[in-house]
Every structure is written in structure tokens, then in C-alpha cells.
PDB file of C-alpha atoms and ligand atoms in Angstrom:
ATOM      1  CA  UNK A 656      -0.155   0.149   0.067  1.00 81.00           C
ATOM      2  CA  UNK A 657       1.475   3.528  -0.619  1.00 92.00           C
ATOM      3  CA  UNK A 658       1.924   5.384   2.537  1.00 91.00           C
ATOM      4  CA  UNK A 659       0.652   9.357   1.089  1.00 97.00           C
ATOM      5  CA  UNK A 660      -2.264  10.859   0.949  1.00 97.00           C
ATOM      6  CA  UNK A 661      -0.840  12.698  -2.171  1.00 98.00           C
ATOM      7  CA  UNK A 662       1.352  11.722  -5.116  1.00 98.00           C
ATOM      8  CA  UNK A 663       2.794  15.273  -6.102  1.00 98.00           C
ATOM      9  CA  UNK A 664       6.501  14.700  -6.848  1.00 98.00           C
ATOM     10  CA  UNK A 665       8.476  11.048  -7.451  1.00 98.00           C
ATOM     11  CA  UNK A 666      11.434  13.193  -5.579  1.00 98.00           C
ATOM     12  CA  UNK A 667      10.634  11.471  -1.866  1.00 97.00           C
ATOM     13  CA  UNK A 668       8.799   7.929  -3.841  1.00 98.00           C
ATOM     14  CA  UNK A 669      10.243   4.706  -2.678  1.00 98.00           C
ATOM     15  CA  UNK A 670      11.653   2.020  -5.570  1.00 98.00           C
ATOM     16  CA  UNK A 671       8.896  -0.490  -3.671  1.00 98.00           C
ATOM     17  CA  UNK A 672       6.076   2.431  -3.947  1.00 98.00           C
ATOM     18  CA  UNK A 673       7.283   2.624  -7.562  1.00 98.00           C
ATOM     19  CA  UNK A 674       7.014  -1.386  -7.820  1.00 98.00           C
ATOM     20  CA  UNK A 675       3.472  -1.296  -6.835  1.00 98.00           C
ATOM     21  CA  UNK A 676       1.926   1.070  -8.747  1.00 98.00           C
ATOM     22  CA  UNK A 677       3.860  -0.292 -11.584  1.00 98.00           C
ATOM     23  CA  UNK A 678       2.688  -3.471 -10.649  1.00 98.00           C
ATOM     24  CA  UNK A 679      -1.125  -2.212  -9.824  1.00 98.00           C
ATOM     25  CA  UNK A 680      -0.615  -0.643 -13.522  1.00 98.00           C
ATOM     26  CA  UNK A 681      -0.265  -3.762 -15.661  1.00 98.00           C
ATOM     27  CA  UNK A 682      -2.855  -5.406 -13.554  1.00 98.00           C
ATOM     28  CA  UNK A 683      -5.066  -2.145 -14.816  1.00 98.00           C
ATOM     29  CA  UNK A 684      -3.516  -3.057 -18.161  1.00 98.00           C
ATOM     30  CA  UNK A 685      -5.385  -6.502 -18.248  1.00 98.00           C
ATOM     31  CA  UNK A 686      -8.503  -5.227 -16.960  1.00 98.00           C
ATOM     32  CA  UNK A 687      -8.548  -2.575 -19.847  1.00 98.00           C
ATOM     33  CA  UNK A 688      -7.184  -4.895 -22.267  1.00 98.00           C
ATOM     34  CA  UNK A 689     -10.131  -7.383 -21.461  1.00 98.00           C
ATOM     35  CA  UNK A 690     -12.787  -4.969 -22.117  1.00 98.00           C
ATOM     36  CA  UNK A 691     -13.318  -4.873 -18.306  1.00 98.00           C
ATOM     37  CA  UNK A 692     -13.915  -0.473 -18.123  1.00 97.00           C
ATOM     38  CA  UNK A 693     -16.316  -0.474 -15.578  1.00 96.00           C
ATOM     39  CA  UNK A 694     -14.196  -1.090 -12.276  1.00 98.00           C
ATOM     40  CA  UNK A 695     -15.707  -0.197  -9.179  1.00 98.00           C
ATOM     41  CA  UNK A 696     -12.441   0.548  -7.078  1.00 98.00           C
ATOM     42  CA  UNK A 697     -13.348   4.110  -6.585  1.00 98.00           C
ATOM     43  CA  UNK A 698     -17.280   3.611  -6.742  1.00 98.00           C
ATOM     44  CA  UNK A 699     -19.070   6.521  -4.410  1.00 98.00           C
ATOM     45  CA  UNK A 700     -15.736   8.938  -4.847  1.00 98.00           C
ATOM     46  CA  UNK A 701     -15.272  11.711  -5.956  1.00 98.00           C
ATOM     47  CA  UNK A 702     -12.623  13.370  -8.292  1.00 98.00           C
ATOM     48  CA  UNK A 703     -12.357  16.787  -9.534  1.00 98.00           C
ATOM     49  CA  UNK A 704      -9.714  17.708 -12.492  1.00 97.00           C
ATOM     50  CA  UNK A 705      -8.411  21.573 -12.196  1.00 95.00           C
ATOM     51  CA  UNK A 706      -6.456  22.215 -14.648  1.00 95.00           C
ATOM     52  CA  UNK A 707      -4.879  26.038 -14.930  1.00 93.00           C
ATOM     53  CA  UNK A 708      -2.817  25.068 -18.233  1.00 91.00           C
ATOM     54  CA  UNK A 709      -3.181  22.968 -21.464  1.00 86.00           C
ATOM     55  CA  UNK A 710      -3.603  19.635 -21.803  1.00 91.00           C
ATOM     56  CA  UNK A 711      -4.771  17.216 -24.313  1.00 88.00           C
ATOM     57  CA  UNK A 712      -3.320  13.545 -23.528  1.00 94.00           C
ATOM     58  CA  UNK A 713      -2.391  14.053 -19.462  1.00 97.00           C
ATOM     59  CA  UNK A 714      -6.419  15.219 -18.636  1.00 97.00           C
ATOM     60  CA  UNK A 715      -8.585  12.771 -21.201  1.00 97.00           C
ATOM     61  CA  UNK A 716      -6.080  10.547 -19.130  1.00 98.00           C
ATOM     62  CA  UNK A 717      -7.444  10.812 -16.039  1.00 98.00           C
ATOM     63  CA  UNK A 718     -10.842  11.641 -16.473  1.00 98.00           C
ATOM     64  CA  UNK A 719     -10.473   8.354 -17.814  1.00 98.00           C
ATOM     65  CA  UNK A 720      -9.022   6.349 -15.962  1.00 98.00           C
ATOM     66  CA  UNK A 721     -11.214   8.220 -12.656  1.00 98.00           C
ATOM     67  CA  UNK A 722     -14.230   6.825 -14.876  1.00 98.00           C
ATOM     68  CA  UNK A 723     -13.252   3.093 -15.591  1.00 98.00           C
ATOM     69  CA  UNK A 724     -12.564   2.958 -11.702  1.00 98.00           C
ATOM     70  CA  UNK A 725     -16.250   3.897 -11.218  1.00 98.00           C
ATOM     71  CA  UNK A 726     -15.510   7.671  -9.353  1.00 98.00           C
ATOM     72  CA  UNK A 727     -17.914  10.628 -10.378  1.00 98.00           C
ATOM     73  CA  UNK A 728     -15.856  12.696 -11.905  1.00 98.00           C
ATOM     74  CA  UNK A 729     -15.695  17.029 -12.496  1.00 96.00           C
ATOM     75  CA  UNK A 730     -14.035  19.055 -15.141  1.00 94.00           C
ATOM     76  CA  UNK A 731     -12.907  22.881 -13.882  1.00 91.00           C
ATOM     77  CA  UNK A 732     -11.310  24.828 -16.621  1.00 82.00           C
ATOM     78  CA  UNK A 733      -9.320  27.386 -14.167  1.00 77.00           C
ATOM     79  CA  UNK A 734     -10.001  29.739 -16.641  1.00 72.00           C
ATOM     80  CA  UNK A 735     -14.194  29.083 -16.015  1.00 67.00           C
ATOM     81  CA  UNK A 736     -14.002  29.034 -12.353  1.00 70.00           C
ATOM     82  CA  UNK A 737     -14.035  31.621  -9.543  1.00 70.00           C
ATOM     83  CA  UNK A 738      -9.735  31.487  -9.859  1.00 70.00           C
ATOM     84  CA  UNK A 739     -10.425  34.028 -12.919  1.00 68.00           C
ATOM     85  CA  UNK A 740     -12.096  36.206 -10.177  1.00 76.00           C
ATOM     86  CA  UNK A 741      -8.768  36.189  -7.925  1.00 80.00           C
ATOM     87  CA  UNK A 742      -9.708  33.044  -5.336  1.00 86.00           C
ATOM     88  CA  UNK A 743      -6.648  31.719  -3.944  1.00 90.00           C
ATOM     89  CA  UNK A 744      -5.685  28.668  -5.044  1.00 92.00           C
ATOM     90  CA  UNK A 745      -5.677  27.536  -1.048  1.00 93.00           C
ATOM     91  CA  UNK A 746      -9.324  29.185  -1.101  1.00 94.00           C
ATOM     92  CA  UNK A 747     -10.471  27.143  -3.698  1.00 92.00           C
ATOM     93  CA  UNK A 748      -9.480  24.017  -1.987  1.00 95.00           C
ATOM     94  CA  UNK A 749     -11.252  24.992   1.187  1.00 95.00           C
ATOM     95  CA  UNK A 750     -14.381  24.859  -1.167  1.00 95.00           C
ATOM     96  CA  UNK A 751     -13.749  21.527  -2.904  1.00 95.00           C
ATOM     97  CA  UNK A 752     -12.988  20.313   0.205  1.00 96.00           C
ATOM     98  CA  UNK A 753     -16.888  21.209   1.329  1.00 96.00           C
ATOM     99  CA  UNK A 754     -17.742  19.586  -2.025  1.00 96.00           C
ATOM    100  CA  UNK A 755     -16.663  16.812  -0.063  1.00 96.00           C
ATOM    101  CA  UNK A 756     -14.102  15.579  -2.925  1.00 98.00           C
ATOM    102  CA  UNK A 757     -11.862  13.031  -2.404  1.00 98.00           C
ATOM    103  CA  UNK A 758      -9.599  12.986  -4.792  1.00 98.00           C
ATOM    104  CA  UNK A 759      -8.248  16.811  -6.400  1.00 98.00           C
ATOM    105  CA  UNK A 760      -5.972  16.298  -9.684  1.00 98.00           C
ATOM    106  CA  UNK A 761      -3.895  19.634 -10.750  1.00 97.00           C
ATOM    107  CA  UNK A 762      -1.908  21.160 -13.476  1.00 96.00           C
ATOM    108  CA  UNK A 763      -0.748  24.754 -12.789  1.00 95.00           C
ATOM    109  CA  UNK A 764       1.693  26.849 -14.314  1.00 92.00           C
ATOM    110  CA  UNK A 765       3.535  27.143 -11.480  1.00 94.00           C
ATOM    111  CA  UNK A 766       5.798  24.803  -9.164  1.00 96.00           C
ATOM    112  CA  UNK A 767       5.191  23.859  -6.054  1.00 97.00           C
ATOM    113  CA  UNK A 768       0.838  25.083  -6.250  1.00 96.00           C
ATOM    114  CA  UNK A 769       0.052  20.858  -6.022  1.00 98.00           C
ATOM    115  CA  UNK A 770       2.090  20.868  -2.912  1.00 98.00           C
ATOM    116  CA  UNK A 771       0.713  23.197  -1.022  1.00 97.00           C
ATOM    117  CA  UNK A 772      -2.855  22.358  -1.597  1.00 97.00           C
ATOM    118  CA  UNK A 773      -2.620  19.210  -0.802  1.00 98.00           C
ATOM    119  CA  UNK A 774      -1.433  20.618   2.661  1.00 97.00           C
ATOM    120  CA  UNK A 775      -4.452  22.117   3.387  1.00 97.00           C
ATOM    121  CA  UNK A 776      -7.358  20.075   1.877  1.00 97.00           C
ATOM    122  CA  UNK A 777      -8.249  16.871   3.160  1.00 97.00           C
ATOM    123  CA  UNK A 778      -8.688  15.633  -0.605  1.00 98.00           C
ATOM    124  CA  UNK A 779      -5.833  13.674  -2.212  1.00 98.00           C
ATOM    125  CA  UNK A 780      -4.000  15.904  -4.372  1.00 98.00           C
ATOM    126  CA  UNK A 781      -2.592  14.282  -7.678  1.00 98.00           C
ATOM    127  CA  UNK A 782      -0.298  16.222  -9.287  1.00 98.00           C
ATOM    128  CA  UNK A 783      -0.415  16.415 -13.380  1.00 98.00           C
ATOM    129  CA  UNK A 784       2.475  18.860 -14.001  1.00 98.00           C
ATOM    130  CA  UNK A 785       3.275  21.577 -11.761  1.00 97.00           C
ATOM    131  CA  UNK A 786       5.439  24.388 -14.255  1.00 95.00           C
ATOM    132  CA  UNK A 787       8.752  23.076 -14.676  1.00 95.00           C
ATOM    133  CA  UNK A 788       8.788  20.997 -11.370  1.00 98.00           C
ATOM    134  CA  UNK A 789       7.629  17.253 -11.453  1.00 98.00           C
ATOM    135  CA  UNK A 790       5.173  15.576 -13.852  1.00 98.00           C
ATOM    136  CA  UNK A 791       4.990  12.223 -11.616  1.00 98.00           C
ATOM    137  CA  UNK A 792       1.991  10.289 -13.201  1.00 98.00           C
ATOM    138  CA  UNK A 793       3.802  11.183 -16.912  1.00 98.00           C
ATOM    139  CA  UNK A 794       7.603   9.714 -15.715  1.00 98.00           C
ATOM    140  CA  UNK A 795       5.834   6.633 -13.850  1.00 99.00           C
ATOM    141  CA  UNK A 796       3.477   5.659 -17.421  1.00 98.00           C
ATOM    142  CA  UNK A 797       7.476   6.146 -18.991  1.00 98.00           C
ATOM    143  CA  UNK A 798       8.395   3.839 -16.423  1.00 99.00           C
ATOM    144  CA  UNK A 799       5.863   1.360 -16.807  1.00 99.00           C
ATOM    145  CA  UNK A 800       6.588   1.546 -21.079  1.00 98.00           C
ATOM    146  CA  UNK A 801      10.210   0.752 -20.198  1.00 98.00           C
ATOM    147  CA  UNK A 802       9.540  -2.406 -18.036  1.00 98.00           C
ATOM    148  CA  UNK A 803       7.039  -3.668 -20.370  1.00 98.00           C
ATOM    149  CA  UNK A 804       9.773  -3.884 -23.077  1.00 98.00           C
ATOM    150  CA  UNK A 805      12.901  -4.800 -21.248  1.00 98.00           C
ATOM    151  CA  UNK A 806      11.392  -6.691 -17.679  1.00 98.00           C
ATOM    152  CA  UNK A 807      12.956  -4.397 -15.948  1.00 98.00           C
ATOM    153  CA  UNK A 808      14.541  -1.108 -15.127  1.00 98.00           C
ATOM    154  CA  UNK A 809      17.709  -1.658 -13.398  1.00 98.00           C
ATOM    155  CA  UNK A 810      20.734  -1.069 -15.623  1.00 98.00           C
ATOM    156  CA  UNK A 811      18.707   0.602 -18.432  1.00 98.00           C
ATOM    157  CA  UNK A 812      20.390   3.670 -19.932  1.00 98.00           C
ATOM    158  CA  UNK A 813      17.715   6.321 -21.245  1.00 98.00           C
ATOM    159  CA  UNK A 814      18.904   9.722 -23.100  1.00 98.00           C
ATOM    160  CA  UNK A 815      16.307  12.438 -22.929  1.00 98.00           C
ATOM    161  CA  UNK A 816      17.584  14.928 -24.881  1.00 97.00           C
ATOM    162  CA  UNK A 817      15.278  18.220 -25.563  1.00 94.00           C
ATOM    163  CA  UNK A 818      14.031  20.990 -23.621  1.00 93.00           C
ATOM    164  CA  UNK A 819      14.954  19.908 -20.259  1.00 96.00           C
ATOM    165  CA  UNK A 820      15.371  23.238 -18.390  1.00 94.00           C
ATOM    166  CA  UNK A 821      11.765  23.654 -19.050  1.00 93.00           C
ATOM    167  CA  UNK A 822      10.166  20.706 -18.536  1.00 96.00           C
ATOM    168  CA  UNK A 823       9.062  19.119 -15.357  1.00 97.00           C
ATOM    169  CA  UNK A 824       8.815  14.969 -17.265  1.00 98.00           C
ATOM    170  CA  UNK A 825      12.911  15.251 -17.599  1.00 98.00           C
ATOM    171  CA  UNK A 826      13.200  15.773 -13.833  1.00 98.00           C
ATOM    172  CA  UNK A 827      10.473  13.242 -12.581  1.00 98.00           C
ATOM    173  CA  UNK A 828      11.641  10.399 -14.898  1.00 98.00           C
ATOM    174  CA  UNK A 829      14.964  11.639 -13.261  1.00 98.00           C
ATOM    175  CA  UNK A 830      13.995  10.707  -9.968  1.00 98.00           C
ATOM    176  CA  UNK A 831      11.942   8.184 -10.362  1.00 98.00           C
ATOM    177  CA  UNK A 832      14.627   6.158 -12.679  1.00 98.00           C
ATOM    178  CA  UNK A 833      17.928   6.902 -10.370  1.00 98.00           C
ATOM    179  CA  UNK A 834      15.253   5.063  -7.533  1.00 98.00           C
ATOM    180  CA  UNK A 835      14.504   1.884 -10.012  1.00 98.00           C
ATOM    181  CA  UNK A 836      18.536   1.930 -10.615  1.00 98.00           C
ATOM    182  CA  UNK A 837      18.483   3.089 -14.436  1.00 98.00           C
ATOM    183  CA  UNK A 838      20.851   5.398 -15.757  1.00 98.00           C
ATOM    184  CA  UNK A 839      19.536   8.630 -16.901  1.00 98.00           C
ATOM    185  CA  UNK A 840      22.190  10.492 -19.575  1.00 98.00           C
ATOM    186  CA  UNK A 841      20.877  14.164 -20.921  1.00 98.00           C
ATOM    187  CA  UNK A 842      22.067  16.469 -23.637  1.00 97.00           C
ATOM    188  CA  UNK A 843      20.661  19.507 -24.866  1.00 95.00           C
ATOM    189  CA  UNK A 844      22.121  23.150 -25.860  1.00 93.00           C
ATOM    190  CA  UNK A 845      23.930  24.434 -23.130  1.00 93.00           C
ATOM    191  CA  UNK A 846      20.963  27.015 -22.515  1.00 92.00           C
ATOM    192  CA  UNK A 847      17.893  24.441 -22.084  1.00 94.00           C
ATOM    193  CA  UNK A 848      20.001  22.649 -19.395  1.00 96.00           C
ATOM    194  CA  UNK A 849      19.056  23.368 -15.590  1.00 95.00           C
ATOM    195  CA  UNK A 850      22.412  24.316 -12.910  1.00 95.00           C
ATOM    196  CA  UNK A 851      22.869  21.430 -11.263  1.00 95.00           C
ATOM    197  CA  UNK A 852      20.795  18.963 -12.702  1.00 97.00           C
ATOM    198  CA  UNK A 853      24.312  16.760 -13.179  1.00 97.00           C
ATOM    199  CA  UNK A 854      24.114  16.818  -8.992  1.00 96.00           C
ATOM    200  CA  UNK A 855      21.226  14.637  -8.995  1.00 96.00           C
ATOM    201  CA  UNK A 856      21.564  12.328 -10.762  1.00 97.00           C
ATOM    202  CA  UNK A 857      22.159  13.191 -14.644  1.00 98.00           C
ATOM    203  CA  UNK A 858      25.509  12.102 -16.636  1.00 98.00           C
ATOM    204  CA  UNK A 859      25.170  15.086 -19.170  1.00 98.00           C
ATOM    205  CA  UNK A 860      26.646  14.473 -22.454  1.00 97.00           C
ATOM    206  CA  UNK A 861      28.133  16.709 -24.632  1.00 96.00           C
ATOM    207  CA  UNK A 862      27.179  15.496 -27.920  1.00 95.00           C
ATOM    208  CA  UNK A 863      23.922  13.868 -29.344  1.00 95.00           C
ATOM    209  CA  UNK A 864      25.910  11.202 -30.295  1.00 96.00           C
ATOM    210  CA  UNK A 865      27.418  10.538 -26.965  1.00 97.00           C
ATOM    211  CA  UNK A 866      24.095  10.152 -25.292  1.00 98.00           C
ATOM    212  CA  UNK A 867      22.167   7.839 -27.997  1.00 98.00           C
ATOM    213  CA  UNK A 868      25.057   5.608 -27.843  1.00 98.00           C
ATOM    214  CA  UNK A 869      24.120   2.262 -26.416  1.00 98.00           C
ATOM    215  CA  UNK A 870      20.591   3.690 -25.198  1.00 98.00           C
ATOM    216  CA  UNK A 871      18.189   1.777 -24.338  1.00 98.00           C
ATOM    217  CA  UNK A 872      15.587   4.397 -24.650  1.00 98.00           C
ATOM    218  CA  UNK A 873      15.828   7.387 -27.096  1.00 98.00           C
ATOM    219  CA  UNK A 874      13.369  10.329 -25.060  1.00 98.00           C
ATOM    220  CA  UNK A 875      12.752  13.245 -26.943  1.00 97.00           C
ATOM    221  CA  UNK A 876      11.137  16.272 -24.774  1.00 97.00           C
ATOM    222  CA  UNK A 877       9.153  19.056 -26.663  1.00 94.00           C
ATOM    223  CA  UNK A 878      10.484  22.698 -27.298  1.00 90.00           C
ATOM    224  CA  UNK A 879       8.514  24.341 -24.989  1.00 85.00           C
ATOM    225  CA  UNK A 880       7.969  27.639 -26.734  1.00 78.00           C
ATOM    226  CA  UNK A 881       5.398  29.008 -24.184  1.00 75.00           C
ATOM    227  CA  UNK A 882       8.346  28.867 -21.972  1.00 70.00           C
ATOM    228  CA  UNK A 883      10.927  30.345 -23.357  1.00 67.00           C
ATOM    229  CA  UNK A 884      11.043  34.573 -23.271  1.00 64.00           C
ATOM    230  CA  UNK A 885      14.870  34.569 -23.476  1.00 61.00           C
ATOM    231  CA  UNK A 886      15.543  32.659 -27.091  1.00 72.00           C
ATOM    232  CA  UNK A 887      17.169  29.073 -25.562  1.00 78.00           C
ATOM    233  CA  UNK A 888      18.861  28.882 -29.301  1.00 81.00           C
ATOM    234  CA  UNK A 889      18.823  30.912 -32.401  1.00 79.00           C
ATOM    235  CA  UNK A 890      15.904  28.978 -34.583  1.00 84.00           C
ATOM    236  CA  UNK A 891      14.323  25.775 -34.476  1.00 86.00           C
ATOM    237  CA  UNK A 892      15.323  24.787 -37.889  1.00 88.00           C
ATOM    238  CA  UNK A 893      18.850  25.225 -36.183  1.00 87.00           C
ATOM    239  CA  UNK A 894      17.972  23.079 -33.125  1.00 88.00           C
ATOM    240  CA  UNK A 895      16.701  20.150 -35.251  1.00 92.00           C
ATOM    241  CA  UNK A 896      19.813  20.001 -37.101  1.00 90.00           C
ATOM    242  CA  UNK A 897      22.157  19.800 -34.139  1.00 89.00           C
ATOM    243  CA  UNK A 898      19.793  18.390 -31.297  1.00 92.00           C
ATOM    244  CA  UNK A 899      16.842  16.436 -33.190  1.00 95.00           C
ATOM    245  CA  UNK A 900      16.790  13.018 -33.250  1.00 96.00           C
ATOM    246  CA  UNK A 901      17.007  11.691 -37.102  1.00 96.00           C
ATOM    247  CA  UNK A 902      17.308   8.296 -38.218  1.00 97.00           C
ATOM    248  CA  UNK A 903      21.199   8.364 -38.080  1.00 96.00           C
ATOM    249  CA  UNK A 904      21.572   9.611 -34.778  1.00 96.00           C
ATOM    250  CA  UNK A 905      18.916   6.501 -33.859  1.00 97.00           C
ATOM    251  CA  UNK A 906      21.548   3.907 -35.657  1.00 97.00           C
ATOM    252  CA  UNK A 907      23.837   4.704 -32.400  1.00 98.00           C
ATOM    253  CA  UNK A 908      21.194   3.045 -29.681  1.00 98.00           C
ATOM    254  CA  UNK A 909      21.279  -0.233 -29.446  1.00 98.00           C
ATOM    255  CA  UNK A 910      19.066  -2.565 -31.398  1.00 97.00           C
ATOM    256  CA  UNK A 911      16.144  -3.816 -29.402  1.00 97.00           C
ATOM    257  CA  UNK A 912      16.328   0.457 -28.113  1.00 98.00           C
ATOM    258  CA  UNK A 913      12.686   2.376 -28.095  1.00 98.00           C
ATOM    259  CA  UNK A 914      12.185   5.719 -28.589  1.00 98.00           C
ATOM    260  CA  UNK A 915       9.839   7.641 -26.238  1.00 98.00           C
ATOM    261  CA  UNK A 916       8.090  11.545 -25.725  1.00 98.00           C
ATOM    262  CA  UNK A 917       5.911  12.670 -24.026  1.00 98.00           C
ATOM    263  CA  UNK A 918       3.869  14.148 -26.653  1.00 95.00           C
ATOM    264  CA  UNK A 919       2.686  16.447 -27.925  1.00 93.00           C
ATOM    265  CA  UNK A 920       5.610  16.449 -30.302  1.00 94.00           C
ATOM    266  CA  UNK A 921       7.005  19.192 -32.465  1.00 93.00           C
ATOM    267  CA  UNK A 922       7.321  16.898 -35.260  1.00 95.00           C
ATOM    268  CA  UNK A 923      10.529  17.570 -37.503  1.00 96.00           C
ATOM    269  CA  UNK A 924      12.128  19.313 -34.301  1.00 94.00           C
ATOM    270  CA  UNK A 925      12.595  17.229 -31.423  1.00 95.00           C
ATOM    271  CA  UNK A 926      12.202  13.893 -33.511  1.00 97.00           C
ATOM    272  CA  UNK A 927      12.149  13.478 -37.319  1.00 97.00           C
ATOM    273  CA  UNK A 928       8.920  11.917 -38.595  1.00 97.00           C
ATOM    274  CA  UNK A 929      10.449   9.131 -39.505  1.00 98.00           C
ATOM    275  CA  UNK A 930      11.326   8.268 -35.919  1.00 98.00           C
ATOM    276  CA  UNK A 931       8.402   9.353 -34.630  1.00 98.00           C
ATOM    277  CA  UNK A 932       6.500   6.980 -36.594  1.00 97.00           C
ATOM    278  CA  UNK A 933       9.605   4.187 -36.024  1.00 98.00           C
ATOM    279  CA  UNK A 934       8.734   0.259 -35.228  1.00 97.00           C
ATOM    280  CA  UNK A 935      10.522   1.028 -32.549  1.00 98.00           C
ATOM    281  CA  UNK A 936       8.574   3.717 -31.026  1.00 98.00           C
ATOM    282  CA  UNK A 937       6.534   3.888 -28.289  1.00 98.00           C
ATOM    283  CA  UNK A 938       4.998   7.064 -28.046  1.00 98.00           C
ATOM    284  CA  UNK A 939       1.209   5.330 -28.309  1.00 97.00           C
ATOM    285  CA  UNK A 940       1.663   2.886 -26.091  1.00 98.00           C
ATOM    286  CA  UNK A 941       2.768   5.527 -23.384  1.00 98.00           C
ATOM    287  CA  UNK A 942      -1.105   6.949 -23.874  1.00 97.00           C
ATOM    288  CA  UNK A 943      -1.876   3.749 -23.200  1.00 98.00           C
ATOM    289  CA  UNK A 944       0.429   3.731 -20.202  1.00 98.00           C
ATOM    290  CA  UNK A 945      -0.924   6.977 -19.404  1.00 98.00           C
ATOM    291  CA  UNK A 946      -4.499   5.749 -18.300  1.00 98.00           C
ATOM    292  CA  UNK A 947      -3.424   2.338 -16.690  1.00 98.00           C
ATOM    293  CA  UNK A 948      -1.146   4.393 -14.030  1.00 98.00           C
ATOM    294  CA  UNK A 949      -3.201   7.089 -13.559  1.00 98.00           C
ATOM    295  CA  UNK A 950      -5.749   4.244 -12.332  1.00 98.00           C
ATOM    296  CA  UNK A 951      -3.372   2.377 -10.132  1.00 99.00           C
ATOM    297  CA  UNK A 952      -2.441   6.173  -8.555  1.00 98.00           C
ATOM    298  CA  UNK A 953      -6.078   6.833  -7.428  1.00 98.00           C
ATOM    299  CA  UNK A 954      -6.633   3.095  -6.452  1.00 98.00           C
ATOM    300  CA  UNK A 955      -3.415   3.051  -4.052  1.00 98.00           C
ATOM    301  CA  UNK A 956      -4.438   6.453  -2.618  1.00 98.00           C
ATOM    302  CA  UNK A 957      -8.081   5.962  -2.112  1.00 98.00           C
ATOM    303  CA  UNK A 958      -6.429   2.349  -0.063  1.00 98.00           C
ATOM    304  CA  UNK A 959      -4.777   4.525   1.998  1.00 97.00           C
ATOM    305  CA  UNK A 960      -7.677   6.605   2.620  1.00 97.00           C
ATOM    306  CA  UNK A 961      -9.803   3.660   3.504  1.00 96.00           C
ATOM    307  CA  UNK A 962      -6.967   2.286   5.819  1.00 95.00           C
ATOM    308  CA  UNK A 963      -6.946   5.836   7.620  1.00 94.00           C
ATOM    309  CA  UNK A 964     -10.212   5.777   7.842  1.00 92.00           C
ATOM    310  CA  UNK A 965     -10.958   2.027   9.679  1.00 90.00           C
ATOM    311  CA  UNK A 966      -7.817   3.037  11.474  1.00 87.00           C
ATOM    312  CA  UNK A 967      -9.422   5.980  13.240  1.00 76.00           C
ATOM    313  CA  UNK A 968     -13.232   4.485  13.978  1.00 57.00           C
TER     314      UNK A 968
HETATM  315  C1  NCD B 223       4.211  17.225 -20.751  1.00 76.64           C
HETATM  316  C2  NCD B 223       3.941  18.313 -20.404  1.00 76.64           C
HETATM  317  O1  NCD B 223       2.857  19.142 -19.956  1.00 76.64           O
HETATM  318  O2  NCD B 223       4.545  18.210 -19.109  1.00 76.64           O
HETATM  319  N1  NCD B 223       2.972  16.647 -21.703  1.00 76.64           N
HETATM  320  C3  NCD B 223       2.524  15.727 -21.492  1.00 76.64           C
HETATM  321  O3  NCD B 223       1.818  16.037 -19.951  1.00 76.64           O
HETATM  322  N2  NCD B 223       2.071  14.474 -21.516  1.00 76.64           N
HETATM  323  C4  NCD B 223       5.047  17.737 -22.048  1.00 76.64           C
HETATM  324  C5  NCD B 223       4.720  18.654 -22.670  1.00 76.64           C
HETATM  325  O4  NCD B 223       4.009  19.749 -22.462  1.00 76.64           O
HETATM  326  O5  NCD B 223       5.929  19.237 -23.387  1.00 76.64           O
END
């Protein structure tokens, strides 16, 4: 059982906890593959999805996950809520608590927002991406996709290329993969590497070739144009030429390597079209893993809530 009320980041999640989430996610996948989309683990529970930033796959994936588990699901677009009238995050949280929500699934442009919310509400908070900080369920779905292909994460060489500086996906993957015994190699223009990431365990590479050589996983990350006020490289075309992954660069990876990207992809920028559509690409498999992992996280957090309820009686 997960021993935590909220799932806000992988920085302090243990190997046992990650393994448990991935194991339950595999069971959830088996249910979904058997066409079982009406499970009852969250029957009678309410989940509110509160997104202050754009999203296609993460929002729909959380919504499907909660619905497949039998929860009542409410969607709030921040632009249409009282947040637009100036309400603070904590006050919004208190309102949602008063409505007896069990789960708050939140995406927010500011790092740390879900931590603050989690501390102030009774509901369990799931971080669906906070600024440039963490995106724990994305890294979990990435790890599930890798584990399905390789059997284990221990000793894998994972090369992450792209906009690492602005990427919460890179940070959550670094924390999770290191905990699970994999090695994380990173490459990007100097201006897109956050200071100190090597002290967190990433191996920084001077060239794209060095990062990809012998890799089991080649993961591209989107150039986040919406977070690039400073302009960190001359042009997208030059980025693609010098830093993008094409079929020639991919040849350096292991023969059975897989290609991953959290999406949305800037086609032809971080990965060429051929790499995205390659037989070794797992980009669509990642989307399916996303539903299973979010079902697992919701189920396990719910188990902990139920356990605490029984203990208090
Ligand atoms: C990522 C995100 O929002 O952090 N996308 C996702 O959740 N699938 C990556 C991105 O936006 O580039």
C-alpha cells in the first residue's frame, strides 16, 4: 500500500512504492485489454480535475482513469472558475473540500502549487504537472512502458534529449529512474540544461551521439516555446539540425532500443517524422500506459484513505 495522502512528485517516492504502482498499473492494463472499463474501486468517490494549463492527453487520461474506476468526475477549467475572479488556490481547495471531493487532480503553471494544495485540503492531491517542477504520473507511465519492453528498469541507459530546462517530465523521470536503478543521460543546448541537474544524478553529455550511443531508451522532449521568453537557441530549424533525433542518430542506440516522447511532439524538431513513426517508437503505447498508471495511483491512494478511515474508527 502507498503510505501517502498525495502524489505530488517522485523525488521522495521509494523503489517499493514505484514497483507497487507499476504492478497495479499492469493489472489495470489487463482489465482494460479484456474490455473491463467499469471497475468499482472508486465507486462512491468524487474526483475533481482542476487544470490551470492546457492539456489534451493528461487531462483526458486522468478523466478516463477515474471514470473506469467508477468515480464521479468533475472537470474545472480554471478560466471558467472563480480563480478567474481572484480566488486563491487555498480558498478554491477549501471549497472543493467542502463539497466532499476525495481526489483533486491538478495542473498548475507554478512549481509547488500541488504541494501547497495537498497540505491544506482533506482530499488527496495528484499532481498532473506543476510548472517546471514535476509530472509524476508521466514518469510512471514512461517507466511502465520501459518495464514492459525490457522486463526491468535496473541498469537501463535512458537518453533524454530536448528542452530539459523547462521540463517537469525530465525531472520526474530522473528521480524515478535513478530510484529504480537506471542511468539517465541528457543532452541539449547549454541554455536548455538546468543548473545542478548533474548533482541530482543526470549524466550530462557533450554531444547527441554520446547520449544515444548504446542507449536502451531514446526520449525526446518538446521544445516548450511557451516557456522560452529568453530565446534559448537561434531557430527551430537549427535546433532540429544540431540536437534533434533522426534515423542516423538512432542507429547508435542498442538494436532493441525504444523511442519515447511524452507528447505533444513538435514533428521534425525534437524527433524527425520517421523517428516518431518508427516501429521502435512507443509514443502511442505511452498514452495507453498513462490511463493504467493513473488508475493505479488513484486506487492506491484510495486504499490508503480507506485504511486511515478504518484506523480512526
Ligand atoms: C508534458 C507536460 O505537460 O509537461 N506533456 C504531457 O503531459 N504529456 C510535456 C510537454 O508539454 O511538452
